[in-house]
Amino acid sequence: MACSILHDPHVTFKVWIHKHRSRYRKSSPSPCANFSSRPIAVAILSLLVEFIRGHLMKKLPHRLYRIACSICHNLLCYQTKHKIRLDFDWKQLWSALLSLLQFVLNLDSNVLSPALGLELMQKILEIFNFCILHGDSFLQAADVYDDLYYELIRMHGLFENVYEHGLSHSTSMHPELKLLAANVVLQVGNIRSIVNHFNAKIAAFTAANSLSSLTENQVLAVVRENYDSLTLRVHETLDIPDEYLEQTDDPLFDTLVDTVVKQTRKDCLDTSLELQSFFHELSVIH
């Protein structure tokens, strides 16, 4: 029922999402200029993108990132099941997830334990695998699917490093760590197949046309022409939504709700005091 309301095109909301400032993104002169009404699921996905981008810190809030990835995965499961194609910029999500994957991979083991790092990597890779295997059910058009493959090919070095990282822990003496590493290696398998398949096609096209490098459009053209010969592994449980872990998630959500309530009360009080001061000044003037 909840997911139905979130995706209902007739039940739209205007949600103003604060966007983290960075030197890589030009700030809009009018934040509300494109403040349009849309299904709440789009706002949630946009919020997830901003959260992922805005909290890449040494003391990584890995539990929140795990929940964020689970929320994203569950939304995609619903969209796939009901063939819902949201008007959403999926490249923003992929870019954010790639940044997170790179950040987690580079974190020192003294900051984030290998087990927690591998667990988060697995969740990120599951989302990419979901988009690869089920993207035709929820992405708006074929060219969006092409863009996904382009990003995977472009970031092939990152995925190869993730694969090597998983392999390095796959012989661990700790059963939990060994299992997580095996899952990461399994999840990155399709991406490596895509990279190897299309890189060979790109190399052949480059040689046949005596080119030193290809433009983005040329790479996309090679991708479109060579889908049929690509072989991927099917992950049968990917479209099953993540379960809510009451024992571990309840305390975290209780803390979050308590923090939000306290901050909201404080903000309301501060606003009230400011208004009282403002009206007092007006009364003095008049």
PDB file of C-alpha atoms in Angstrom:
ATOM      1  CA  MET A   1       0.000   0.000   0.000  1.00  0.00           C
ATOM      2  CA  ALA A   2       2.755   2.444   0.959  1.00  0.00           C
ATOM      3  CA  CYS A   3       4.729   1.833  -2.254  1.00  0.00           C
ATOM      4  CA  SER A   4       1.531   2.237  -4.272  1.00  0.00           C
ATOM      5  CA  ILE A   5       0.964   5.724  -2.860  1.00  0.00           C
ATOM      6  CA  LEU A   6       4.623   6.656  -3.349  1.00  0.00           C
ATOM      7  CA  HIS A   7       4.421   5.844  -7.071  1.00  0.00           C
ATOM      8  CA  ASP A   8       0.862   7.005  -7.814  1.00  0.00           C
ATOM      9  CA  PRO A   9       1.106   9.631 -10.624  1.00  0.00           C
ATOM     10  CA  HIS A  10      -2.153  11.169  -9.387  1.00  0.00           C
ATOM     11  CA  VAL A  11      -0.834  11.666  -5.851  1.00  0.00           C
ATOM     12  CA  THR A  12       1.965  14.177  -6.283  1.00  0.00           C
ATOM     13  CA  PHE A  13       3.893  16.310  -3.828  1.00  0.00           C
ATOM     14  CA  LYS A  14       6.140  19.339  -3.927  1.00  0.00           C
ATOM     15  CA  VAL A  15       9.246  18.459  -1.941  1.00  0.00           C
ATOM     16  CA  TRP A  16      12.107  20.940  -1.736  1.00  0.00           C
ATOM     17  CA  ILE A  17      15.330  18.952  -1.397  1.00  0.00           C
ATOM     18  CA  HIS A  18      18.436  20.740  -0.189  1.00  0.00           C
ATOM     19  CA  LYS A  19      21.337  20.071  -2.535  1.00  0.00           C
ATOM     20  CA  HIS A  20      24.839  19.911  -1.138  1.00  0.00           C
ATOM     21  CA  ARG A  21      27.033  22.653  -2.576  1.00  0.00           C
ATOM     22  CA  SER A  22      30.198  21.587  -4.344  1.00  0.00           C
ATOM     23  CA  ARG A  23      32.659  23.035  -6.799  1.00  0.00           C
ATOM     24  CA  TYR A  24      31.501  20.466  -9.340  1.00  0.00           C
ATOM     25  CA  ARG A  25      27.887  21.674  -9.344  1.00  0.00           C
ATOM     26  CA  LYS A  26      26.736  25.157 -10.193  1.00  0.00           C
ATOM     27  CA  SER A  27      24.339  26.506  -7.614  1.00  0.00           C
ATOM     28  CA  SER A  28      20.966  27.553  -8.956  1.00  0.00           C
ATOM     29  CA  PRO A  29      20.217  31.269  -8.533  1.00  0.00           C
ATOM     30  CA  SER A  30      16.646  30.323  -7.653  1.00  0.00           C
ATOM     31  CA  PRO A  31      16.392  27.036  -5.700  1.00  0.00           C
ATOM     32  CA  CYS A  32      12.604  26.957  -6.165  1.00  0.00           C
ATOM     33  CA  ALA A  33      12.680  27.666  -9.914  1.00  0.00           C
ATOM     34  CA  ASN A  34      12.142  23.991 -10.802  1.00  0.00           C
ATOM     35  CA  PHE A  35      10.087  23.172  -7.731  1.00  0.00           C
ATOM     36  CA  SER A  36       7.557  20.926  -9.477  1.00  0.00           C
ATOM     37  CA  SER A  37       4.956  18.489  -8.230  1.00  0.00           C
ATOM     38  CA  ARG A  38       5.878  14.812  -8.681  1.00  0.00           C
ATOM     39  CA  PRO A  39       5.308  11.350  -7.169  1.00  0.00           C
ATOM     40  CA  ILE A  40       6.950  11.068  -3.765  1.00  0.00           C
ATOM     41  CA  ALA A  41       9.078   8.136  -5.006  1.00  0.00           C
ATOM     42  CA  VAL A  42      10.974  10.564  -7.266  1.00  0.00           C
ATOM     43  CA  ALA A  43      11.626  12.847  -4.299  1.00  0.00           C
ATOM     44  CA  ILE A  44      12.863   9.877  -2.246  1.00  0.00           C
ATOM     45  CA  LEU A  45      15.287   8.839  -4.986  1.00  0.00           C
ATOM     46  CA  SER A  46      16.528  12.434  -5.285  1.00  0.00           C
ATOM     47  CA  LEU A  47      16.989  12.574  -1.521  1.00  0.00           C
ATOM     48  CA  LEU A  48      18.947   9.309  -1.592  1.00  0.00           C
ATOM     49  CA  VAL A  49      21.266  10.755  -4.248  1.00  0.00           C
ATOM     50  CA  GLU A  50      21.894  13.872  -2.156  1.00  0.00           C
ATOM     51  CA  PHE A  51      22.468  11.821   0.994  1.00  0.00           C
ATOM     52  CA  ILE A  52      24.973   9.535  -0.736  1.00  0.00           C
ATOM     53  CA  ARG A  53      26.901  12.474  -2.157  1.00  0.00           C
ATOM     54  CA  GLY A  54      26.792  14.603   0.954  1.00  0.00           C
ATOM     55  CA  HIS A  55      28.029  12.173   3.621  1.00  0.00           C
ATOM     56  CA  LEU A  56      31.221  10.704   2.187  1.00  0.00           C
ATOM     57  CA  MET A  57      33.331  11.229   5.275  1.00  0.00           C
ATOM     58  CA  LYS A  58      36.095   9.388   7.068  1.00  0.00           C
ATOM     59  CA  LYS A  59      33.698   8.367   9.837  1.00  0.00           C
ATOM     60  CA  LEU A  60      31.296   6.844   7.336  1.00  0.00           C
ATOM     61  CA  PRO A  61      27.691   6.393   8.562  1.00  0.00           C
ATOM     62  CA  HIS A  62      27.647   2.892   7.086  1.00  0.00           C
ATOM     63  CA  ARG A  63      24.366   1.861   8.732  1.00  0.00           C
ATOM     64  CA  LEU A  64      22.573   4.800   7.151  1.00  0.00           C
ATOM     65  CA  TYR A  65      24.159   3.994   3.799  1.00  0.00           C
ATOM     66  CA  ARG A  66      23.000   0.388   4.101  1.00  0.00           C
ATOM     67  CA  ILE A  67      19.454   1.558   4.774  1.00  0.00           C
ATOM     68  CA  ALA A  68      19.649   4.052   1.888  1.00  0.00           C
ATOM     69  CA  CYS A  69      20.695   1.273  -0.500  1.00  0.00           C
ATOM     70  CA  SER A  70      17.905  -0.983   0.802  1.00  0.00           C
ATOM     71  CA  ILE A  71      15.318   1.761   0.262  1.00  0.00           C
ATOM     72  CA  CYS A  72      16.580   2.251  -3.282  1.00  0.00           C
ATOM     73  CA  HIS A  73      16.498  -1.495  -3.939  1.00  0.00           C
ATOM     74  CA  ASN A  74      12.952  -1.851  -2.589  1.00  0.00           C
ATOM     75  CA  LEU A  75      11.690   1.029  -4.746  1.00  0.00           C
ATOM     76  CA  LEU A  76      13.242  -0.581  -7.822  1.00  0.00           C
ATOM     77  CA  CYS A  77      11.624  -3.923  -6.942  1.00  0.00           C
ATOM     78  CA  TYR A  78       8.197  -2.284  -6.845  1.00  0.00           C
ATOM     79  CA  GLN A  79       8.768  -0.359 -10.072  1.00  0.00           C
ATOM     80  CA  THR A  80       9.883  -3.508 -11.865  1.00  0.00           C
ATOM     81  CA  LYS A  81       6.965  -5.578 -10.595  1.00  0.00           C
ATOM     82  CA  HIS A  82       4.408  -2.985 -11.706  1.00  0.00           C
ATOM     83  CA  LYS A  83       6.267  -1.728 -14.825  1.00  0.00           C
ATOM     84  CA  ILE A  84       6.463   1.826 -13.475  1.00  0.00           C
ATOM     85  CA  ARG A  85       8.751   4.200 -15.375  1.00  0.00           C
ATOM     86  CA  LEU A  86       9.436   7.291 -13.308  1.00  0.00           C
ATOM     87  CA  ASP A  87      10.596  10.553 -14.831  1.00  0.00           C
ATOM     88  CA  PHE A  88      13.897  10.458 -12.978  1.00  0.00           C
ATOM     89  CA  ASP A  89      17.510  11.146 -13.934  1.00  0.00           C
ATOM     90  CA  TRP A  90      18.976   7.700 -13.273  1.00  0.00           C
ATOM     91  CA  LYS A  91      22.480   8.842 -14.232  1.00  0.00           C
ATOM     92  CA  GLN A  92      22.519  10.884 -11.020  1.00  0.00           C
ATOM     93  CA  LEU A  93      21.875   7.735  -8.980  1.00  0.00           C
ATOM     94  CA  TRP A  94      24.535   5.732 -10.812  1.00  0.00           C
ATOM     95  CA  SER A  95      27.062   8.534 -10.415  1.00  0.00           C
ATOM     96  CA  ALA A  96      26.359   8.770  -6.668  1.00  0.00           C
ATOM     97  CA  LEU A  97      26.652   4.994  -6.209  1.00  0.00           C
ATOM     98  CA  LEU A  98      29.934   4.917  -8.132  1.00  0.00           C
ATOM     99  CA  SER A  99      31.313   7.666  -5.895  1.00  0.00           C
ATOM    100  CA  LEU A 100      30.228   5.725  -2.811  1.00  0.00           C
ATOM    101  CA  LEU A 101      31.757   2.495  -4.121  1.00  0.00           C
ATOM    102  CA  GLN A 102      35.065   4.242  -4.808  1.00  0.00           C
ATOM    103  CA  PHE A 103      35.024   5.903  -1.385  1.00  0.00           C
ATOM    104  CA  VAL A 104      34.321   2.665   0.512  1.00  0.00           C
ATOM    105  CA  LEU A 105      37.012   0.829  -1.446  1.00  0.00           C
ATOM    106  CA  ASN A 106      39.598   3.470  -0.516  1.00  0.00           C
ATOM    107  CA  LEU A 107      38.711   3.642   3.192  1.00  0.00           C
ATOM    108  CA  ASP A 108      41.355   2.358   5.559  1.00  0.00           C
ATOM    109  CA  SER A 109      40.428  -0.865   7.379  1.00  0.00           C
ATOM    110  CA  ASN A 110      41.085   0.933  10.679  1.00  0.00           C
ATOM    111  CA  VAL A 111      38.245   3.336   9.840  1.00  0.00           C
ATOM    112  CA  LEU A 112      35.744   0.841   8.385  1.00  0.00           C
ATOM    113  CA  SER A 113      36.126  -2.876   9.035  1.00  0.00           C
ATOM    114  CA  PRO A 114      36.575  -5.107   5.947  1.00  0.00           C
ATOM    115  CA  ALA A 115      33.292  -6.885   6.737  1.00  0.00           C
ATOM    116  CA  LEU A 116      31.257  -3.666   6.848  1.00  0.00           C
ATOM    117  CA  GLY A 117      33.001  -2.393   3.733  1.00  0.00           C
ATOM    118  CA  LEU A 118      32.266  -5.582   1.792  1.00  0.00           C
ATOM    119  CA  GLU A 119      28.647  -5.578   2.989  1.00  0.00           C
ATOM    120  CA  LEU A 120      28.139  -2.062   1.650  1.00  0.00           C
ATOM    121  CA  MET A 121      29.912  -2.884  -1.615  1.00  0.00           C
ATOM    122  CA  GLN A 122      27.610  -5.867  -2.051  1.00  0.00           C
ATOM    123  CA  LYS A 123      24.514  -3.675  -1.655  1.00  0.00           C
ATOM    124  CA  ILE A 124      25.809  -1.171  -4.211  1.00  0.00           C
ATOM    125  CA  LEU A 125      26.666  -3.910  -6.704  1.00  0.00           C
ATOM    126  CA  GLU A 126      23.228  -5.494  -6.206  1.00  0.00           C
ATOM    127  CA  ILE A 127      21.606  -2.222  -7.291  1.00  0.00           C
ATOM    128  CA  PHE A 128      23.778  -2.094 -10.415  1.00  0.00           C
ATOM    129  CA  ASN A 129      22.975  -5.739 -11.158  1.00  0.00           C
ATOM    130  CA  PHE A 130      19.299  -4.987 -10.684  1.00  0.00           C
ATOM    131  CA  CYS A 131      19.510  -2.150 -13.218  1.00  0.00           C
ATOM    132  CA  ILE A 132      21.405  -4.405 -15.647  1.00  0.00           C
ATOM    133  CA  LEU A 133      18.994  -7.345 -15.430  1.00  0.00           C
ATOM    134  CA  HIS A 134      15.684  -5.525 -14.879  1.00  0.00           C
ATOM    135  CA  GLY A 135      16.328  -2.077 -16.340  1.00  0.00           C
ATOM    136  CA  ASP A 136      14.052  -2.751 -19.310  1.00  0.00           C
ATOM    137  CA  SER A 137      11.126  -2.897 -16.848  1.00  0.00           C
ATOM    138  CA  PHE A 138      11.536   0.513 -15.191  1.00  0.00           C
ATOM    139  CA  LEU A 139      13.954   2.730 -17.166  1.00  0.00           C
ATOM    140  CA  GLN A 140      12.199   5.297 -19.367  1.00  0.00           C
ATOM    141  CA  ALA A 141      13.812   4.368 -22.683  1.00  0.00           C
ATOM    142  CA  ALA A 142      16.491   2.246 -24.341  1.00  0.00           C
ATOM    143  CA  ASP A 143      18.973   5.135 -24.430  1.00  0.00           C
ATOM    144  CA  VAL A 144      18.893   5.299 -20.603  1.00  0.00           C
ATOM    145  CA  TYR A 145      19.880   1.631 -20.549  1.00  0.00           C
ATOM    146  CA  ASP A 146      22.689   2.457 -22.992  1.00  0.00           C
ATOM    147  CA  ASP A 147      23.895   5.200 -20.638  1.00  0.00           C
ATOM    148  CA  LEU A 148      24.114   2.658 -17.804  1.00  0.00           C
ATOM    149  CA  TYR A 149      26.379   0.418 -19.868  1.00  0.00           C
ATOM    150  CA  TYR A 150      28.493   3.402 -20.886  1.00  0.00           C
ATOM    151  CA  GLU A 151      29.063   4.314 -17.226  1.00  0.00           C
ATOM    152  CA  LEU A 152      29.985   0.732 -16.340  1.00  0.00           C
ATOM    153  CA  ILE A 153      32.492   0.583 -19.194  1.00  0.00           C
ATOM    154  CA  ARG A 154      33.897   4.019 -18.344  1.00  0.00           C
ATOM    155  CA  MET A 155      34.480   3.002 -14.712  1.00  0.00           C
ATOM    156  CA  HIS A 156      35.922  -0.432 -15.524  1.00  0.00           C
ATOM    157  CA  GLY A 157      39.036   0.238 -13.430  1.00  0.00           C
ATOM    158  CA  LEU A 158      36.948   0.735 -10.292  1.00  0.00           C
ATOM    159  CA  PHE A 159      35.069  -2.535 -10.762  1.00  0.00           C
ATOM    160  CA  GLU A 160      38.291  -4.415 -11.417  1.00  0.00           C
ATOM    161  CA  ASN A 161      39.691  -3.041  -8.145  1.00  0.00           C
ATOM    162  CA  VAL A 162      36.520  -4.110  -6.328  1.00  0.00           C
ATOM    163  CA  TYR A 163      36.891  -7.588  -7.825  1.00  0.00           C
ATOM    164  CA  GLU A 164      40.520  -7.809  -6.669  1.00  0.00           C
ATOM    165  CA  HIS A 165      39.499  -6.558  -3.226  1.00  0.00           C
ATOM    166  CA  GLY A 166      36.855  -9.277  -2.984  1.00  0.00           C
ATOM    167  CA  LEU A 167      39.308 -11.933  -4.101  1.00  0.00           C
ATOM    168  CA  SER A 168      41.849 -10.838  -1.494  1.00  0.00           C
ATOM    169  CA  HIS A 169      39.334 -11.587   1.280  1.00  0.00           C
ATOM    170  CA  SER A 170      37.809 -14.712  -0.290  1.00  0.00           C
ATOM    171  CA  THR A 171      40.382 -16.934   1.425  1.00  0.00           C
ATOM    172  CA  SER A 172      39.859 -15.383   4.860  1.00  0.00           C
ATOM    173  CA  MET A 173      39.773 -17.647   7.899  1.00  0.00           C
ATOM    174  CA  HIS A 174      36.685 -15.771   9.141  1.00  0.00           C
ATOM    175  CA  PRO A 175      33.524 -17.395   7.690  1.00  0.00           C
ATOM    176  CA  GLU A 176      31.496 -14.148   7.656  1.00  0.00           C
ATOM    177  CA  LEU A 177      34.218 -12.201   5.867  1.00  0.00           C
ATOM    178  CA  LYS A 178      34.788 -15.043   3.409  1.00  0.00           C
ATOM    179  CA  LEU A 179      31.061 -15.181   2.557  1.00  0.00           C
ATOM    180  CA  LEU A 180      30.808 -11.411   2.070  1.00  0.00           C
ATOM    181  CA  ALA A 181      33.867 -11.457  -0.185  1.00  0.00           C
ATOM    182  CA  ALA A 182      32.383 -14.301  -2.249  1.00  0.00           C
ATOM    183  CA  ASN A 183      29.138 -12.328  -2.653  1.00  0.00           C
ATOM    184  CA  VAL A 184      31.032  -9.251  -3.846  1.00  0.00           C
ATOM    185  CA  VAL A 185      32.953 -11.330  -6.398  1.00  0.00           C
ATOM    186  CA  LEU A 186      29.654 -12.867  -7.544  1.00  0.00           C
ATOM    187  CA  GLN A 187      27.854  -9.521  -7.848  1.00  0.00           C
ATOM    188  CA  VAL A 188      30.668  -7.873  -9.806  1.00  0.00           C
ATOM    189  CA  GLY A 189      30.739 -10.787 -12.275  1.00  0.00           C
ATOM    190  CA  ASN A 190      28.116  -9.410 -14.682  1.00  0.00           C
ATOM    191  CA  ILE A 191      29.747  -5.994 -14.718  1.00  0.00           C
ATOM    192  CA  ARG A 192      33.121  -7.524 -15.598  1.00  0.00           C
ATOM    193  CA  SER A 193      31.428  -9.529 -18.363  1.00  0.00           C
ATOM    194  CA  ILE A 194      29.939  -6.321 -19.765  1.00  0.00           C
ATOM    195  CA  VAL A 195      33.267  -4.504 -19.590  1.00  0.00           C
ATOM    196  CA  ASN A 196      35.238  -7.337 -21.214  1.00  0.00           C
ATOM    197  CA  HIS A 197      32.618  -7.914 -23.921  1.00  0.00           C
ATOM    198  CA  PHE A 198      32.233  -4.299 -24.994  1.00  0.00           C
ATOM    199  CA  ASN A 199      35.880  -3.322 -24.585  1.00  0.00           C
ATOM    200  CA  ALA A 200      36.739  -6.029 -27.120  1.00  0.00           C
ATOM    201  CA  LYS A 201      34.071  -4.671 -29.503  1.00  0.00           C
ATOM    202  CA  ILE A 202      35.283  -1.098 -28.973  1.00  0.00           C
ATOM    203  CA  ALA A 203      38.890  -2.130 -29.648  1.00  0.00           C
ATOM    204  CA  ALA A 204      37.836  -3.898 -32.858  1.00  0.00           C
ATOM    205  CA  PHE A 205      35.813  -0.876 -34.014  1.00  0.00           C
ATOM    206  CA  THR A 206      38.706   1.469 -33.216  1.00  0.00           C
ATOM    207  CA  ALA A 207      41.176  -0.654 -35.177  1.00  0.00           C
ATOM    208  CA  ALA A 208      38.829  -1.152 -38.136  1.00  0.00           C
ATOM    209  CA  ASN A 209      38.315   2.596 -38.475  1.00  0.00           C
ATOM    210  CA  SER A 210      41.939   3.592 -37.716  1.00  0.00           C
ATOM    211  CA  LEU A 211      40.912   5.726 -34.747  1.00  0.00           C
ATOM    212  CA  SER A 212      43.008   6.586 -31.714  1.00  0.00           C
ATOM    213  CA  SER A 213      39.984   7.064 -29.449  1.00  0.00           C
ATOM    214  CA  LEU A 214      36.195   7.115 -29.608  1.00  0.00           C
ATOM    215  CA  THR A 215      33.668   9.759 -28.678  1.00  0.00           C
ATOM    216  CA  GLU A 216      30.860   8.996 -26.244  1.00  0.00           C
ATOM    217  CA  ASN A 217      28.368   8.701 -29.113  1.00  0.00           C
ATOM    218  CA  GLN A 218      30.622   6.259 -30.954  1.00  0.00           C
ATOM    219  CA  VAL A 219      30.961   4.095 -27.845  1.00  0.00           C
ATOM    220  CA  LEU A 220      27.185   4.148 -27.363  1.00  0.00           C
ATOM    221  CA  ALA A 221      26.726   3.099 -30.993  1.00  0.00           C
ATOM    222  CA  VAL A 222      29.049   0.115 -30.461  1.00  0.00           C
ATOM    223  CA  VAL A 223      27.106  -0.807 -27.312  1.00  0.00           C
ATOM    224  CA  ARG A 224      23.745  -0.721 -29.118  1.00  0.00           C
ATOM    225  CA  GLU A 225      25.021  -2.944 -31.914  1.00  0.00           C
ATOM    226  CA  ASN A 226      26.454  -5.648 -29.645  1.00  0.00           C
ATOM    227  CA  TYR A 227      23.834  -6.400 -26.988  1.00  0.00           C
ATOM    228  CA  ASP A 228      22.772  -9.645 -28.662  1.00  0.00           C
ATOM    229  CA  SER A 229      26.145 -11.350 -28.248  1.00  0.00           C
ATOM    230  CA  LEU A 230      26.437 -10.470 -24.541  1.00  0.00           C
ATOM    231  CA  THR A 231      25.942 -13.259 -21.987  1.00  0.00           C
ATOM    232  CA  LEU A 232      24.957 -12.389 -18.420  1.00  0.00           C
ATOM    233  CA  ARG A 233      24.297 -14.413 -15.288  1.00  0.00           C
ATOM    234  CA  VAL A 234      20.746 -14.276 -13.899  1.00  0.00           C
ATOM    235  CA  HIS A 235      20.437 -13.522 -10.179  1.00  0.00           C
ATOM    236  CA  GLU A 236      17.020 -14.942  -9.286  1.00  0.00           C
ATOM    237  CA  THR A 237      16.657 -13.319  -5.856  1.00  0.00           C
ATOM    238  CA  LEU A 238      17.528  -9.760  -6.895  1.00  0.00           C
ATOM    239  CA  ASP A 239      13.890  -8.737  -7.333  1.00  0.00           C
ATOM    240  CA  ILE A 240      12.987  -9.718  -3.758  1.00  0.00           C
ATOM    241  CA  PRO A 241      12.721  -6.605  -1.529  1.00  0.00           C
ATOM    242  CA  ASP A 242      15.011  -6.346   1.485  1.00  0.00           C
ATOM    243  CA  GLU A 243      13.380  -7.236   4.787  1.00  0.00           C
ATOM    244  CA  TYR A 244      13.075  -4.744   7.591  1.00  0.00           C
ATOM    245  CA  LEU A 245      15.412  -5.882  10.384  1.00  0.00           C
ATOM    246  CA  GLU A 246      13.419  -4.923  13.449  1.00  0.00           C
ATOM    247  CA  GLN A 247      16.085  -5.818  15.992  1.00  0.00           C
ATOM    248  CA  THR A 248      18.812  -3.698  14.376  1.00  0.00           C
ATOM    249  CA  ASP A 249      16.816  -1.035  12.514  1.00  0.00           C
ATOM    250  CA  ASP A 250      14.250  -0.059  15.182  1.00  0.00           C
ATOM    251  CA  PRO A 251      16.774   1.525  17.605  1.00  0.00           C
ATOM    252  CA  LEU A 252      18.348   3.493  14.757  1.00  0.00           C
ATOM    253  CA  PHE A 253      15.011   4.818  13.497  1.00  0.00           C
ATOM    254  CA  ASP A 254      13.941   5.674  17.057  1.00  0.00           C
ATOM    255  CA  THR A 255      17.104   7.755  17.422  1.00  0.00           C
ATOM    256  CA  LEU A 256      16.592   9.439  14.042  1.00  0.00           C
ATOM    257  CA  VAL A 257      12.957  10.315  14.745  1.00  0.00           C
ATOM    258  CA  ASP A 258      13.847  11.647  18.195  1.00  0.00           C
ATOM    259  CA  THR A 259      16.604  13.809  16.691  1.00  0.00           C
ATOM    260  CA  VAL A 260      14.306  15.175  13.970  1.00  0.00           C
ATOM    261  CA  VAL A 261      11.538  15.982  16.473  1.00  0.00           C
ATOM    262  CA  LYS A 262      13.939  17.802  18.813  1.00  0.00           C
ATOM    263  CA  GLN A 263      15.516  19.768  15.949  1.00  0.00           C
ATOM    264  CA  THR A 264      12.094  20.695  14.544  1.00  0.00           C
ATOM    265  CA  ARG A 265      10.922  21.934  17.939  1.00  0.00           C
ATOM    266  CA  LYS A 266      14.102  23.989  18.295  1.00  0.00           C
ATOM    267  CA  ASP A 267      13.697  25.460  14.802  1.00  0.00           C
ATOM    268  CA  CYS A 268      10.061  26.336  15.512  1.00  0.00           C
ATOM    269  CA  LEU A 269      11.034  27.976  18.805  1.00  0.00           C
ATOM    270  CA  ASP A 270      13.834  29.950  17.146  1.00  0.00           C
ATOM    271  CA  THR A 271      11.454  31.078  14.402  1.00  0.00           C
ATOM    272  CA  SER A 272       8.843  32.082  16.976  1.00  0.00           C
ATOM    273  CA  LEU A 273      11.380  34.154  18.918  1.00  0.00           C
ATOM    274  CA  GLU A 274      12.557  35.833  15.711  1.00  0.00           C
ATOM    275  CA  LEU A 275       8.971  36.717  14.792  1.00  0.00           C
ATOM    276  CA  GLN A 276       8.313  38.109  18.266  1.00  0.00           C
ATOM    277  CA  SER A 277      11.415  40.281  17.971  1.00  0.00           C
ATOM    278  CA  PHE A 278      10.373  41.406  14.494  1.00  0.00           C
ATOM    279  CA  PHE A 279       6.851  42.376  15.592  1.00  0.00           C
ATOM    280  CA  HIS A 280       8.260  44.156  18.618  1.00  0.00           C
ATOM    281  CA  GLU A 281      10.500  46.253  16.359  1.00  0.00           C
ATOM    282  CA  LEU A 282       7.527  47.080  14.141  1.00  0.00           C
ATOM    283  CA  SER A 283       5.467  48.189  17.131  1.00  0.00           C
ATOM    284  CA  VAL A 284       8.273  50.493  18.254  1.00  0.00           C
ATOM    285  CA  ILE A 285       8.552  52.029  14.767  1.00  0.00           C
ATOM    286  CA  HIS A 286       4.840  52.730  14.576  1.00  0.00           C
TER     287      HIS A 286
END
